[in-house]
XYZ file of N, CA and C in Angstrom:
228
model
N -22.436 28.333 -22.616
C -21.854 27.521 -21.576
C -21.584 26.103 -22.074
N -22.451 25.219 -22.706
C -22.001 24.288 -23.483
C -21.223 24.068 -24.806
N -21.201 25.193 -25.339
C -19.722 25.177 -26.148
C -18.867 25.377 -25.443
N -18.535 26.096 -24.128
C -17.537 26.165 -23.505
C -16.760 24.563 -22.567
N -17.923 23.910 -22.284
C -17.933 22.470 -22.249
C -17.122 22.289 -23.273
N -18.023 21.430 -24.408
C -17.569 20.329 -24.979
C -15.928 21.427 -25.935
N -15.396 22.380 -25.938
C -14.356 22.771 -26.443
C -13.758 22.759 -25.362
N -13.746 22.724 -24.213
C -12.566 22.146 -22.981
C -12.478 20.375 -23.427
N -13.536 20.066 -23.297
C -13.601 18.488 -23.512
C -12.575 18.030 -24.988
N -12.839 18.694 -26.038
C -12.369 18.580 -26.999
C -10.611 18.975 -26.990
N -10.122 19.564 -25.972
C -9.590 20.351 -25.922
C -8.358 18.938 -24.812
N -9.050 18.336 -23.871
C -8.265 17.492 -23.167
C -8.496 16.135 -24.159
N -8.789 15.811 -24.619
C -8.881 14.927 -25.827
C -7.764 15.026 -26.507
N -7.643 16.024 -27.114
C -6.291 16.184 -27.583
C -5.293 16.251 -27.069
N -5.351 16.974 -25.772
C -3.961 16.630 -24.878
C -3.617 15.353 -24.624
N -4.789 14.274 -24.274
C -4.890 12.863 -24.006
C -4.010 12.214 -25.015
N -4.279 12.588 -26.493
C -4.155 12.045 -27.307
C -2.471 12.382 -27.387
N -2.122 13.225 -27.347
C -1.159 13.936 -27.685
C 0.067 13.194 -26.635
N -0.564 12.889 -25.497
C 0.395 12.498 -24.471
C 0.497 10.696 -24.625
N -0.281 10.178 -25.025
C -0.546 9.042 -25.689
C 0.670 9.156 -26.712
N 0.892 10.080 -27.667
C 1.676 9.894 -28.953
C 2.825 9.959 -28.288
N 2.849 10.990 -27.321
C 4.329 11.024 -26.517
C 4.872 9.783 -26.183
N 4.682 9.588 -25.452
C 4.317 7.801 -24.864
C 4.862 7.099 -25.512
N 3.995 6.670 -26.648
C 4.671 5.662 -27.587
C 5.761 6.160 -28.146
N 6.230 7.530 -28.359
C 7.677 7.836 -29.106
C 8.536 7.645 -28.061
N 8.253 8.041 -26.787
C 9.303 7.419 -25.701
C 9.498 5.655 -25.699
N 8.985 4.905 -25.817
C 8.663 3.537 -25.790
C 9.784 3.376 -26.655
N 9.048 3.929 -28.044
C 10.090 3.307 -29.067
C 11.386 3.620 -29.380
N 11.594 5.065 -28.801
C 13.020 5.511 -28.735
C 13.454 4.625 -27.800
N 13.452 4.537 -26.943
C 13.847 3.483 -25.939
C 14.493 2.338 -26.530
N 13.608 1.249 -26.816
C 13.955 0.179 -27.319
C 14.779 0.235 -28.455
N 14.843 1.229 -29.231
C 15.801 1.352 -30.593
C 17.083 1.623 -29.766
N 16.968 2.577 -28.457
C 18.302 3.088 -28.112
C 19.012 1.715 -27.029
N 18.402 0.868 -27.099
C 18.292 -0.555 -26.124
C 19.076 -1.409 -27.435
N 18.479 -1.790 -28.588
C 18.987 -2.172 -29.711
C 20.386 -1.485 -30.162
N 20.566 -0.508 -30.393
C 22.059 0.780 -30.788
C 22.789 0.258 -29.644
N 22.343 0.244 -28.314
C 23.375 -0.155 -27.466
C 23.961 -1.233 -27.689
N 23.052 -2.685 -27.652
C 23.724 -3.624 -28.199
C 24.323 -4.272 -29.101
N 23.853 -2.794 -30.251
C 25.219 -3.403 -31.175
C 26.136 -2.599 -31.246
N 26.404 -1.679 -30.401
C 27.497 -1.573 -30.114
C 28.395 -2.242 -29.245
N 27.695 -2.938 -28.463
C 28.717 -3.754 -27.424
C 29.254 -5.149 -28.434
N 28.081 -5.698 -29.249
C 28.614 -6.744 -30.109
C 30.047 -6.323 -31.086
N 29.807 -5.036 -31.824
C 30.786 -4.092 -32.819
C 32.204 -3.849 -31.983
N 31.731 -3.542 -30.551
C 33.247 -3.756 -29.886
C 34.028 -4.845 -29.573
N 33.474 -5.730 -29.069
C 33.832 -7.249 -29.095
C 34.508 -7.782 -30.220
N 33.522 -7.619 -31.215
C 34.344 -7.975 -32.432
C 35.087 -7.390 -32.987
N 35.535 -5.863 -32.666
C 36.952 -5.088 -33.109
C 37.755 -6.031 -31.958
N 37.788 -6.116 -31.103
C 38.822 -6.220 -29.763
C 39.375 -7.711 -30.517
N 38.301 -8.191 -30.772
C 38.767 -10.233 -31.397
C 39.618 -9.434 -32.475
N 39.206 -8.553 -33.207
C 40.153 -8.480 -34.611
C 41.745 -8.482 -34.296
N 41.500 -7.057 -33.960
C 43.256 -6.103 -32.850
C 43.536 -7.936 -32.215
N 43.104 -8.493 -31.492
C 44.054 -9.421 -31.041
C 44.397 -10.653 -31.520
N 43.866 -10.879 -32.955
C 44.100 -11.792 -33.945
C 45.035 -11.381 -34.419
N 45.146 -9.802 -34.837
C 46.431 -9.639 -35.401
C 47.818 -8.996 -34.616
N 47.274 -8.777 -33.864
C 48.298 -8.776 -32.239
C 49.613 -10.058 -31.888
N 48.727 -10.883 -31.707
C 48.724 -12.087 -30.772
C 49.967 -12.848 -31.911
N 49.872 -13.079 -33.595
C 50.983 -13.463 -34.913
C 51.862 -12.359 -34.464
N 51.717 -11.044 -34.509
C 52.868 -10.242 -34.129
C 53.713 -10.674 -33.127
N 53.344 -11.010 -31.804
C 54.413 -11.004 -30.667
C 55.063 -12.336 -30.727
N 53.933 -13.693 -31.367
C 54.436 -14.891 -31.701
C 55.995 -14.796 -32.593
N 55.396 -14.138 -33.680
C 56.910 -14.141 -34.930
C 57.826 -13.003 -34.342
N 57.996 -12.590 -33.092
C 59.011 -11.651 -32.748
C 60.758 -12.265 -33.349
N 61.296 -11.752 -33.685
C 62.573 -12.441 -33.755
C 63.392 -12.763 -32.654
N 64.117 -13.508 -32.905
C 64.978 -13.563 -31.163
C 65.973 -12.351 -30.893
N 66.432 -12.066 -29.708
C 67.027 -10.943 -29.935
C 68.719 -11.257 -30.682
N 69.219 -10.314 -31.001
C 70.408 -10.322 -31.910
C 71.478 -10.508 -31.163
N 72.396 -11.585 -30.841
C 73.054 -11.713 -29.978
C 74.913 -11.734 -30.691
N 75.744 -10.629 -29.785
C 76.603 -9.816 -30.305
C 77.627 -11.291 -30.388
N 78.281 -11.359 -31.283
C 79.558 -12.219 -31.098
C 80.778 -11.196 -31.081
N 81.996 -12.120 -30.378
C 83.191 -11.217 -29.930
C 84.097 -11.443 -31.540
N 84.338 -10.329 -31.733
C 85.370 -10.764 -32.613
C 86.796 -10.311 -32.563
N 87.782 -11.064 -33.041
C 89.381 -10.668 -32.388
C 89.433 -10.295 -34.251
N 89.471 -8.736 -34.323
C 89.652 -8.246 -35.598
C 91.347 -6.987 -34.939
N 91.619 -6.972 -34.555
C 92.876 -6.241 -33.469
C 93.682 -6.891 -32.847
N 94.916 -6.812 -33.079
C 95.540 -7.660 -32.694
C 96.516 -7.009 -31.590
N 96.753 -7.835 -30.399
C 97.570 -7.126 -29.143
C 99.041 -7.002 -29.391
């Protein structure tokens, strides 16, 4: 009867322990996946600044549009 004790006892000990380890791997996944998030929001920001650095010279240097002149090459 007292080995049957202390090997239950021994027995939630380890579950204790075990749920303890859980625990902290949830914790720390967490915060890493808290960290990954924010650099991804920084990594997007700074693509979006790129695209509109080189955007923004594009529409500036557009050319003007090509404007037709009449020409009298035919004669009436």
């Amino acid at each position: 009867m007292i080995k049957n004790r202390e090997s239950a006892a021994r027995s939630r000990e380890r579950k204790q322990a075990y749920q303890e380890e859980l625990e902290s791997l949830i914790a720390r996944l967490e915060e890493e996946n808290e960290q990954l998030h924010r650099e991804k929001v920084e990594r997007t920001k700074q693509r979006f600044k790129q695209l509109m650095e080189k955007e923004i010279p594009v529409v500036e240097k557009r050319r003007p549009a090509c404007v037709l002149k009449r020409v009298h090459s035919v004669q009436w």
